[in-house]
Amino acid sequence: MGFTVAIDGPAAAGKGTIAQRLAAHYGFAYLDTGLLYRAIGRLAAERGLDLDDGEAMGAVARALDPAVLDDGSLRGREAGELASRVAVHAPVRAALTEFQRGFARRPGGAVLDGRDIGTVICPEAEVKIFVSASPEVRARRRTDELLAKGRAVDYGTILQEVRARDERDSGRAAAPLKAAPDAALLDTSELDIEEAFRAACRIVDASPHPRSGA
Ligand code: CDP
Ligand code: CDP
């Protein structure tokens, strides 16, 4: 039997950090679903395709080789922007559904993070967590992250990017960013990483379902 932890929320809320920690703690596999959209956006841009053409983007998504997800540069700002543009298309989302659901039902348990895991991909997930933080806190985190990597960035620009991505992700018709009605809400605005992780563990441990292997 699988055990799925679905983690959703806006950019830089702390989803990935929490998801990775949970996966390590419970011995579950981890999938950062944002990488799928990032890879499609990157491939489409490299090929000079029209990112607003839903059918063309769907074709790129159907041909996606998950091996490309290992490319660390996908986590950058530019790929994030491209990702949110291709993610609005229903054919793109449809092409990725089966792969994500297969991952989620792995016998040893799985943690997936993204925007629509609890609402569309895994509505039956044993645990759903919606991670949030104010746009200002998220922009500060992203700015600090980039400064730590030696990049010259400006907080105001990052805040604008965060707000624009929130709007695109929440306002789209296909699988918009929103909390599932049965998701636990975890606001990390005032929490450091350790506190956020502990809060997430309490949510998993309080789930009425037995843990895989338990
Ligand atoms: O995956 P997502 O975009 O939601 O966020 P993340 O990559 O996990 O976190 C974004 C940045 O915020 C990272 O640099 C984290 O170390 C930091 N963070 C934090 O400072 N405090 C938290 N409670 C969670 C994340
Ligand atoms: O780490 P961060 O939250 O900045 O971004 P990400 O999770 O890698 O997602 C990049 C973009 O992909 C998001 O802004 C969404 O537009 C899209 N995405 C999505 O639509 N559905 C998902 N399950 C994951 C990402």
PDB file of C-alpha atoms and ligand atoms in Angstrom:
ATOM      1  CA  MET A   1       0.000   0.000   0.000  1.00  0.00           C
ATOM      2  CA  GLY A   2       1.252   3.476  -0.820  1.00  0.00           C
ATOM      3  CA  PHE A   3       1.076   6.535   1.375  1.00  0.00           C
ATOM      4  CA  THR A   4       0.960   9.940  -0.279  1.00  0.00           C
ATOM      5  CA  VAL A   5       1.838  13.299   1.234  1.00  0.00           C
ATOM      6  CA  ALA A   6       0.631  16.143  -1.018  1.00  0.00           C
ATOM      7  CA  ILE A   7       2.244  19.538  -0.460  1.00  0.00           C
ATOM      8  CA  ASP A   8       1.017  22.608  -2.304  1.00  0.00           C
ATOM      9  CA  GLY A   9       1.488  26.333  -2.035  1.00  0.00           C
ATOM     10  CA  PRO A  10       2.885  29.431  -3.744  1.00  0.00           C
ATOM     11  CA  ALA A  11       6.493  30.087  -4.784  1.00  0.00           C
ATOM     12  CA  ALA A  12       9.089  30.156  -1.982  1.00  0.00           C
ATOM     13  CA  ALA A  13       6.592  29.205   0.738  1.00  0.00           C
ATOM     14  CA  GLY A  14       8.970  26.445   1.841  1.00  0.00           C
ATOM     15  CA  LYS A  15       7.285  23.499   0.088  1.00  0.00           C
ATOM     16  CA  GLY A  16      10.448  21.907  -1.260  1.00  0.00           C
ATOM     17  CA  THR A  17      12.379  22.246   1.976  1.00  0.00           C
ATOM     18  CA  ILE A  18       9.553  20.704   3.996  1.00  0.00           C
ATOM     19  CA  ALA A  19       8.860  17.985   1.408  1.00  0.00           C
ATOM     20  CA  GLN A  20      12.507  16.887   1.297  1.00  0.00           C
ATOM     21  CA  ARG A  21      12.767  16.790   5.064  1.00  0.00           C
ATOM     22  CA  LEU A  22       9.559  14.773   5.380  1.00  0.00           C
ATOM     23  CA  ALA A  23      10.696  12.322   2.697  1.00  0.00           C
ATOM     24  CA  ALA A  24      14.022  11.775   4.484  1.00  0.00           C
ATOM     25  CA  HIS A  25      12.337  11.470   7.887  1.00  0.00           C
ATOM     26  CA  TYR A  26       9.683   8.928   6.876  1.00  0.00           C
ATOM     27  CA  GLY A  27      11.745   7.152   4.206  1.00  0.00           C
ATOM     28  CA  PHE A  28       9.421   8.210   1.374  1.00  0.00           C
ATOM     29  CA  ALA A  29      10.356   9.034  -2.224  1.00  0.00           C
ATOM     30  CA  TYR A  30      10.200  12.724  -3.195  1.00  0.00           C
ATOM     31  CA  LEU A  31       9.048  14.379  -6.416  1.00  0.00           C
ATOM     32  CA  ASP A  32       9.384  18.131  -7.014  1.00  0.00           C
ATOM     33  CA  THR A  33       6.621  18.430  -9.630  1.00  0.00           C
ATOM     34  CA  GLY A  34       7.626  22.021 -10.472  1.00  0.00           C
ATOM     35  CA  LEU A  35      10.645  20.536 -12.245  1.00  0.00           C
ATOM     36  CA  LEU A  36       8.334  18.922 -14.822  1.00  0.00           C
ATOM     37  CA  TYR A  37       6.880  22.298 -15.794  1.00  0.00           C
ATOM     38  CA  ARG A  38      10.295  23.931 -15.645  1.00  0.00           C
ATOM     39  CA  ALA A  39      11.760  21.316 -18.017  1.00  0.00           C
ATOM     40  CA  ILE A  40       8.895  21.763 -20.501  1.00  0.00           C
ATOM     41  CA  GLY A  41       9.226  25.569 -20.421  1.00  0.00           C
ATOM     42  CA  ARG A  42      12.981  25.338 -20.928  1.00  0.00           C
ATOM     43  CA  LEU A  43      12.731  22.816 -23.806  1.00  0.00           C
ATOM     44  CA  ALA A  44      10.024  24.835 -25.548  1.00  0.00           C
ATOM     45  CA  ALA A  45      12.029  28.067 -25.252  1.00  0.00           C
ATOM     46  CA  GLU A  46      15.193  26.362 -26.539  1.00  0.00           C
ATOM     47  CA  ARG A  47      13.273  25.137 -29.572  1.00  0.00           C
ATOM     48  CA  GLY A  48      11.858  28.596 -30.239  1.00  0.00           C
ATOM     49  CA  LEU A  49       8.267  27.374 -29.834  1.00  0.00           C
ATOM     50  CA  ASP A  50       5.330  29.611 -28.968  1.00  0.00           C
ATOM     51  CA  LEU A  51       4.753  29.186 -25.214  1.00  0.00           C
ATOM     52  CA  ASP A  52       1.183  30.369 -25.584  1.00  0.00           C
ATOM     53  CA  ASP A  53       0.334  27.517 -27.988  1.00  0.00           C
ATOM     54  CA  GLY A  54      -1.313  24.940 -25.708  1.00  0.00           C
ATOM     55  CA  GLU A  55      -1.292  22.105 -28.239  1.00  0.00           C
ATOM     56  CA  ALA A  56       2.392  22.583 -29.080  1.00  0.00           C
ATOM     57  CA  MET A  57       3.252  22.718 -25.360  1.00  0.00           C
ATOM     58  CA  GLY A  58       1.177  19.571 -24.783  1.00  0.00           C
ATOM     59  CA  ALA A  59       3.266  17.773 -27.415  1.00  0.00           C
ATOM     60  CA  VAL A  60       6.479  18.813 -25.632  1.00  0.00           C
ATOM     61  CA  ALA A  61       5.005  17.551 -22.341  1.00  0.00           C
ATOM     62  CA  ARG A  62       3.994  14.174 -23.807  1.00  0.00           C
ATOM     63  CA  ALA A  63       7.526  13.625 -25.132  1.00  0.00           C
ATOM     64  CA  LEU A  64       9.219  14.687 -21.864  1.00  0.00           C
ATOM     65  CA  ASP A  65      11.970  12.360 -20.656  1.00  0.00           C
ATOM     66  CA  PRO A  66      11.999  12.478 -16.818  1.00  0.00           C
ATOM     67  CA  ALA A  67      15.802  12.028 -16.974  1.00  0.00           C
ATOM     68  CA  VAL A  68      16.085  15.770 -17.793  1.00  0.00           C
ATOM     69  CA  LEU A  69      14.785  16.624 -14.316  1.00  0.00           C
ATOM     70  CA  ASP A  70      18.261  16.096 -12.848  1.00  0.00           C
ATOM     71  CA  ASP A  71      19.504  19.342 -14.416  1.00  0.00           C
ATOM     72  CA  GLY A  72      20.153  21.629 -11.435  1.00  0.00           C
ATOM     73  CA  SER A  73      19.869  24.794 -13.524  1.00  0.00           C
ATOM     74  CA  LEU A  74      16.119  24.133 -13.852  1.00  0.00           C
ATOM     75  CA  ARG A  75      15.699  25.562 -10.355  1.00  0.00           C
ATOM     76  CA  GLY A  76      16.657  29.061 -11.498  1.00  0.00           C
ATOM     77  CA  ARG A  77      14.393  32.100 -11.840  1.00  0.00           C
ATOM     78  CA  GLU A  78      14.176  32.021 -15.607  1.00  0.00           C
ATOM     79  CA  ALA A  79      12.948  28.420 -15.740  1.00  0.00           C
ATOM     80  CA  GLY A  80      10.394  29.257 -13.028  1.00  0.00           C
ATOM     81  CA  GLU A  81       8.945  32.009 -15.169  1.00  0.00           C
ATOM     82  CA  LEU A  82       8.830  29.754 -18.263  1.00  0.00           C
ATOM     83  CA  ALA A  83       7.237  27.000 -16.148  1.00  0.00           C
ATOM     84  CA  SER A  84       4.353  29.166 -15.002  1.00  0.00           C
ATOM     85  CA  ARG A  85       3.653  30.147 -18.622  1.00  0.00           C
ATOM     86  CA  VAL A  86       3.426  26.574 -19.944  1.00  0.00           C
ATOM     87  CA  ALA A  87       1.614  25.364 -16.799  1.00  0.00           C
ATOM     88  CA  VAL A  88      -1.559  27.263 -17.753  1.00  0.00           C
ATOM     89  CA  HIS A  89      -2.280  24.829 -20.616  1.00  0.00           C
ATOM     90  CA  ALA A  90      -4.639  21.903 -19.969  1.00  0.00           C
ATOM     91  CA  PRO A  91      -2.857  19.599 -22.504  1.00  0.00           C
ATOM     92  CA  VAL A  92       0.426  20.118 -20.629  1.00  0.00           C
ATOM     93  CA  ARG A  93      -1.171  19.249 -17.291  1.00  0.00           C
ATOM     94  CA  ALA A  94      -2.977  16.233 -18.741  1.00  0.00           C
ATOM     95  CA  ALA A  95       0.282  14.848 -20.156  1.00  0.00           C
ATOM     96  CA  LEU A  96       1.921  14.930 -16.706  1.00  0.00           C
ATOM     97  CA  THR A  97      -0.924  13.457 -14.655  1.00  0.00           C
ATOM     98  CA  GLU A  98      -0.212   9.750 -15.079  1.00  0.00           C
ATOM     99  CA  PHE A  99       3.491  10.046 -14.276  1.00  0.00           C
ATOM    100  CA  GLN A 100       2.761  11.986 -11.072  1.00  0.00           C
ATOM    101  CA  ARG A 101       0.000   9.600  -9.952  1.00  0.00           C
ATOM    102  CA  GLY A 102       2.253   6.598 -10.570  1.00  0.00           C
ATOM    103  CA  PHE A 103       4.955   8.225  -8.467  1.00  0.00           C
ATOM    104  CA  ALA A 104       2.462   9.041  -5.695  1.00  0.00           C
ATOM    105  CA  ARG A 105       1.347   5.421  -5.345  1.00  0.00           C
ATOM    106  CA  ARG A 106       4.829   3.936  -4.946  1.00  0.00           C
ATOM    107  CA  PRO A 107       4.602   1.116  -2.422  1.00  0.00           C
ATOM    108  CA  GLY A 108       7.100   2.734  -0.034  1.00  0.00           C
ATOM    109  CA  GLY A 109       5.260   6.067   0.209  1.00  0.00           C
ATOM    110  CA  ALA A 110       5.834   9.378  -1.572  1.00  0.00           C
ATOM    111  CA  VAL A 111       5.893  13.114  -0.994  1.00  0.00           C
ATOM    112  CA  LEU A 112       5.011  15.364  -3.949  1.00  0.00           C
ATOM    113  CA  ASP A 113       5.096  19.137  -3.937  1.00  0.00           C
ATOM    114  CA  GLY A 114       3.545  21.561  -6.411  1.00  0.00           C
ATOM    115  CA  ARG A 115       0.373  23.556  -6.940  1.00  0.00           C
ATOM    116  CA  ASP A 116      -2.353  20.977  -7.654  1.00  0.00           C
ATOM    117  CA  ILE A 117      -1.217  17.803  -5.905  1.00  0.00           C
ATOM    118  CA  GLY A 118      -3.951  17.779  -3.246  1.00  0.00           C
ATOM    119  CA  THR A 119      -6.658  19.141  -5.548  1.00  0.00           C
ATOM    120  CA  VAL A 120      -6.141  17.369  -8.896  1.00  0.00           C
ATOM    121  CA  ILE A 121      -3.268  14.874  -8.955  1.00  0.00           C
ATOM    122  CA  CYS A 122      -3.877  13.102  -5.633  1.00  0.00           C
ATOM    123  CA  PRO A 123      -7.260  14.107  -4.217  1.00  0.00           C
ATOM    124  CA  GLU A 124      -7.129  10.855  -2.216  1.00  0.00           C
ATOM    125  CA  ALA A 125      -3.726  11.607  -0.619  1.00  0.00           C
ATOM    126  CA  GLU A 126      -3.500  10.435   2.984  1.00  0.00           C
ATOM    127  CA  VAL A 127      -1.981  13.789   4.004  1.00  0.00           C
ATOM    128  CA  LYS A 128      -2.444  17.203   2.367  1.00  0.00           C
ATOM    129  CA  ILE A 129      -0.566  20.284   3.496  1.00  0.00           C
ATOM    130  CA  PHE A 130      -1.006  23.757   2.029  1.00  0.00           C
ATOM    131  CA  VAL A 131       2.120  25.744   2.823  1.00  0.00           C
ATOM    132  CA  SER A 132       1.891  29.523   2.684  1.00  0.00           C
ATOM    133  CA  ALA A 133       3.747  32.663   3.746  1.00  0.00           C
ATOM    134  CA  SER A 134       3.205  36.338   2.975  1.00  0.00           C
ATOM    135  CA  PRO A 135       4.514  37.559  -0.407  1.00  0.00           C
ATOM    136  CA  GLU A 136       6.991  39.813   1.431  1.00  0.00           C
ATOM    137  CA  VAL A 137       8.459  36.928   3.440  1.00  0.00           C
ATOM    138  CA  ARG A 138       8.664  34.730   0.336  1.00  0.00           C
ATOM    139  CA  ALA A 139      10.368  37.452  -1.689  1.00  0.00           C
ATOM    140  CA  ARG A 140      12.827  38.022   1.163  1.00  0.00           C
ATOM    141  CA  ARG A 141      13.648  34.297   1.259  1.00  0.00           C
ATOM    142  CA  ARG A 142      14.207  34.121  -2.492  1.00  0.00           C
ATOM    143  CA  THR A 143      16.356  37.271  -2.401  1.00  0.00           C
ATOM    144  CA  ASP A 144      18.490  35.896   0.440  1.00  0.00           C
ATOM    145  CA  GLU A 145      18.812  32.564  -1.350  1.00  0.00           C
ATOM    146  CA  LEU A 146      20.109  34.283  -4.503  1.00  0.00           C
ATOM    147  CA  LEU A 147      22.395  36.663  -2.594  1.00  0.00           C
ATOM    148  CA  ALA A 148      23.900  33.625  -0.828  1.00  0.00           C
ATOM    149  CA  LYS A 149      24.717  32.223  -4.257  1.00  0.00           C
ATOM    150  CA  GLY A 150      26.504  35.446  -5.137  1.00  0.00           C
ATOM    151  CA  ARG A 151      23.812  36.736  -7.530  1.00  0.00           C
ATOM    152  CA  ALA A 152      23.103  40.452  -7.713  1.00  0.00           C
ATOM    153  CA  VAL A 153      19.374  40.738  -7.031  1.00  0.00           C
ATOM    154  CA  ASP A 154      17.013  43.384  -5.871  1.00  0.00           C
ATOM    155  CA  TYR A 155      14.255  42.621  -3.340  1.00  0.00           C
ATOM    156  CA  GLY A 156      11.707  44.836  -5.136  1.00  0.00           C
ATOM    157  CA  THR A 157      12.161  42.976  -8.428  1.00  0.00           C
ATOM    158  CA  ILE A 158      11.838  39.590  -6.726  1.00  0.00           C
ATOM    159  CA  LEU A 159       8.690  40.739  -4.898  1.00  0.00           C
ATOM    160  CA  GLN A 160       7.166  41.751  -8.237  1.00  0.00           C
ATOM    161  CA  GLU A 161       8.068  38.350  -9.708  1.00  0.00           C
ATOM    162  CA  VAL A 162       6.541  36.536  -6.734  1.00  0.00           C
ATOM    163  CA  ARG A 163       3.303  38.509  -7.036  1.00  0.00           C
ATOM    164  CA  ALA A 164       3.118  37.993 -10.818  1.00  0.00           C
ATOM    165  CA  ARG A 165       3.641  34.234 -10.446  1.00  0.00           C
ATOM    166  CA  ASP A 166       1.005  34.048  -7.660  1.00  0.00           C
ATOM    167  CA  GLU A 167      -1.467  35.809  -9.894  1.00  0.00           C
ATOM    168  CA  ARG A 168      -0.804  33.591 -12.903  1.00  0.00           C
ATOM    169  CA  ASP A 169      -0.900  30.385 -10.838  1.00  0.00           C
ATOM    170  CA  SER A 170      -4.050  31.311  -8.911  1.00  0.00           C
ATOM    171  CA  GLY A 171      -5.904  32.942 -11.785  1.00  0.00           C
ATOM    172  CA  ARG A 172      -5.575  30.242 -14.443  1.00  0.00           C
ATOM    173  CA  ALA A 173      -8.543  28.044 -15.419  1.00  0.00           C
ATOM    174  CA  ALA A 174      -6.602  24.745 -15.458  1.00  0.00           C
ATOM    175  CA  ALA A 175      -5.807  23.458 -11.957  1.00  0.00           C
ATOM    176  CA  PRO A 176      -5.392  26.867 -10.274  1.00  0.00           C
ATOM    177  CA  LEU A 177      -3.333  27.131  -7.107  1.00  0.00           C
ATOM    178  CA  LYS A 178      -5.657  26.691  -4.140  1.00  0.00           C
ATOM    179  CA  ALA A 179      -5.847  24.697  -0.953  1.00  0.00           C
ATOM    180  CA  ALA A 180      -7.851  21.463  -1.086  1.00  0.00           C
ATOM    181  CA  PRO A 181     -10.834  21.732   1.290  1.00  0.00           C
ATOM    182  CA  ASP A 182      -9.336  18.989   3.477  1.00  0.00           C
ATOM    183  CA  ALA A 183      -5.738  20.312   3.458  1.00  0.00           C
ATOM    184  CA  ALA A 184      -4.006  21.319   6.690  1.00  0.00           C
ATOM    185  CA  LEU A 185      -2.862  24.942   6.398  1.00  0.00           C
ATOM    186  CA  LEU A 186       0.721  25.664   7.389  1.00  0.00           C
ATOM    187  CA  ASP A 187       1.683  29.349   7.398  1.00  0.00           C
ATOM    188  CA  THR A 188       5.480  29.501   7.607  1.00  0.00           C
ATOM    189  CA  SER A 189       5.755  33.331   7.706  1.00  0.00           C
ATOM    190  CA  GLU A 190       6.905  33.274  11.322  1.00  0.00           C
ATOM    191  CA  LEU A 191       8.581  29.857  11.302  1.00  0.00           C
ATOM    192  CA  ASP A 192      12.148  28.900  10.592  1.00  0.00           C
ATOM    193  CA  ILE A 193      12.870  25.727   8.632  1.00  0.00           C
ATOM    194  CA  GLU A 194      13.126  23.509  11.696  1.00  0.00           C
ATOM    195  CA  GLU A 195       9.834  24.793  13.145  1.00  0.00           C
ATOM    196  CA  ALA A 196       8.085  24.399   9.800  1.00  0.00           C
ATOM    197  CA  PHE A 197       9.382  20.823   9.473  1.00  0.00           C
ATOM    198  CA  ARG A 198       8.219  19.917  12.986  1.00  0.00           C
ATOM    199  CA  ALA A 199       4.781  21.389  12.305  1.00  0.00           C
ATOM    200  CA  ALA A 200       4.574  19.316   9.116  1.00  0.00           C
ATOM    201  CA  CYS A 201       5.583  16.145  11.025  1.00  0.00           C
ATOM    202  CA  ARG A 202       2.778  16.765  13.515  1.00  0.00           C
ATOM    203  CA  ILE A 203       0.320  16.965  10.623  1.00  0.00           C
ATOM    204  CA  VAL A 204       1.591  13.673   9.129  1.00  0.00           C
ATOM    205  CA  ASP A 205       1.594  11.926  12.511  1.00  0.00           C
ATOM    206  CA  ALA A 206      -1.958  13.091  13.224  1.00  0.00           C
ATOM    207  CA  SER A 207      -3.243  11.611   9.971  1.00  0.00           C
ATOM    208  CA  PRO A 208      -5.804   8.866  10.631  1.00  0.00           C
ATOM    209  CA  HIS A 209      -4.108   6.530   8.134  1.00  0.00           C
ATOM    210  CA  PRO A 210      -1.409   4.099   9.170  1.00  0.00           C
ATOM    211  CA  ARG A 211       1.985   5.003   7.804  1.00  0.00           C
ATOM    212  CA  SER A 212       3.568   2.771   5.201  1.00  0.00           C
ATOM    213  CA  GLY A 213       5.436  -0.011   6.956  1.00  0.00           C
ATOM    214  CA  ALA A 214       3.948   0.941  10.343  1.00  0.00           C
TER     215      ALA A 214
HETATM  216  O1  CDP B   1       9.662  24.978  -2.670  1.00  0.00           O
HETATM  217  P1  CDP B   1       9.324  26.415  -2.393  1.00  0.00           P
HETATM  218  O2  CDP B   1       9.527  27.299  -3.572  1.00  0.00           O
HETATM  219  O3  CDP B   1       7.957  26.589  -1.792  1.00  0.00           O
HETATM  220  O4  CDP B   1      10.296  26.949  -1.254  1.00  0.00           O
HETATM  221  P2  CDP B   1      11.737  26.415  -0.781  1.00  0.00           P
HETATM  222  O5  CDP B   1      12.631  26.329  -1.954  1.00  0.00           O
HETATM  223  O6  CDP B   1      11.565  25.215   0.082  1.00  0.00           O
HETATM  224  O7  CDP B   1      12.171  27.609   0.185  1.00  0.00           O
HETATM  225  C1  CDP B   1      12.508  28.872  -0.349  1.00  0.00           C
HETATM  226  C2  CDP B   1      13.608  29.469   0.514  1.00  0.00           C
HETATM  227  O8  CDP B   1      13.069  29.825   1.793  1.00  0.00           O
HETATM  228  C3  CDP B   1      14.765  28.519   0.793  1.00  0.00           C
HETATM  229  O9  CDP B   1      15.962  29.264   0.717  1.00  0.00           O
HETATM  230  C4  CDP B   1      14.511  28.052   2.210  1.00  0.00           C
HETATM  231  O10 CDP B   1      15.702  27.737   2.880  1.00  0.00           O
HETATM  232  C5  CDP B   1      13.833  29.260   2.830  1.00  0.00           C
HETATM  233  N1  CDP B   1      12.900  28.929   3.929  1.00  0.00           N
HETATM  234  C6  CDP B   1      12.963  29.607   5.112  1.00  0.00           C
HETATM  235  O11 CDP B   1      13.819  30.470   5.255  1.00  0.00           O
HETATM  236  N2  CDP B   1      12.101  29.326   6.139  1.00  0.00           N
HETATM  237  C7  CDP B   1      11.144  28.394   6.020  1.00  0.00           C
HETATM  238  N3  CDP B   1      10.314  28.139   7.012  1.00  0.00           N
HETATM  239  C8  CDP B   1      11.051  27.697   4.796  1.00  0.00           C
HETATM  240  C9  CDP B   1      11.938  27.989   3.753  1.00  0.00           C
HETATM  241  O1  CDP B   2       9.821  26.469  -6.312  1.00  0.00           O
HETATM  242  P1  CDP B   2       8.770  27.395  -6.823  1.00  0.00           P
HETATM  243  O2  CDP B   2       7.538  27.335  -5.974  1.00  0.00           O
HETATM  244  O3  CDP B   2       9.238  28.772  -7.103  1.00  0.00           O
HETATM  245  O4  CDP B   2       8.344  26.877  -8.255  1.00  0.00           O
HETATM  246  P2  CDP B   2       7.993  25.429  -8.754  1.00  0.00           P
HETATM  247  O5  CDP B   2       7.272  24.655  -7.705  1.00  0.00           O
HETATM  248  O6  CDP B   2       9.198  24.816  -9.352  1.00  0.00           O
HETATM  249  O7  CDP B   2       6.933  25.734  -9.902  1.00  0.00           O
HETATM  250  C1  CDP B   2       7.241  26.543 -11.023  1.00  0.00           C
HETATM  251  C2  CDP B   2       5.925  26.842 -11.732  1.00  0.00           C
HETATM  252  O8  CDP B   2       5.412  25.607 -12.264  1.00  0.00           O
HETATM  253  C3  CDP B   2       4.816  27.361 -10.831  1.00  0.00           C
HETATM  254  O9  CDP B   2       4.820  28.777 -10.733  1.00  0.00           O
HETATM  255  C4  CDP B   2       3.562  26.834 -11.507  1.00  0.00           C
HETATM  256  O10 CDP B   2       3.129  27.711 -12.535  1.00  0.00           O
HETATM  257  C5  CDP B   2       4.004  25.551 -12.164  1.00  0.00           C
HETATM  258  N1  CDP B   2       3.577  24.356 -11.419  1.00  0.00           N
HETATM  259  C6  CDP B   2       2.278  23.929 -11.559  1.00  0.00           C
HETATM  260  O11 CDP B   2       1.493  24.566 -12.267  1.00  0.00           O
HETATM  261  N2  CDP B   2       1.853  22.794 -10.958  1.00  0.00           N
HETATM  262  C7  CDP B   2       2.675  22.086 -10.182  1.00  0.00           C
HETATM  263  N3  CDP B   2       2.217  20.953  -9.612  1.00  0.00           N
HETATM  264  C8  CDP B   2       4.010  22.516  -9.981  1.00  0.00           C
HETATM  265  C9  CDP B   2       4.426  23.678 -10.609  1.00  0.00           C
END
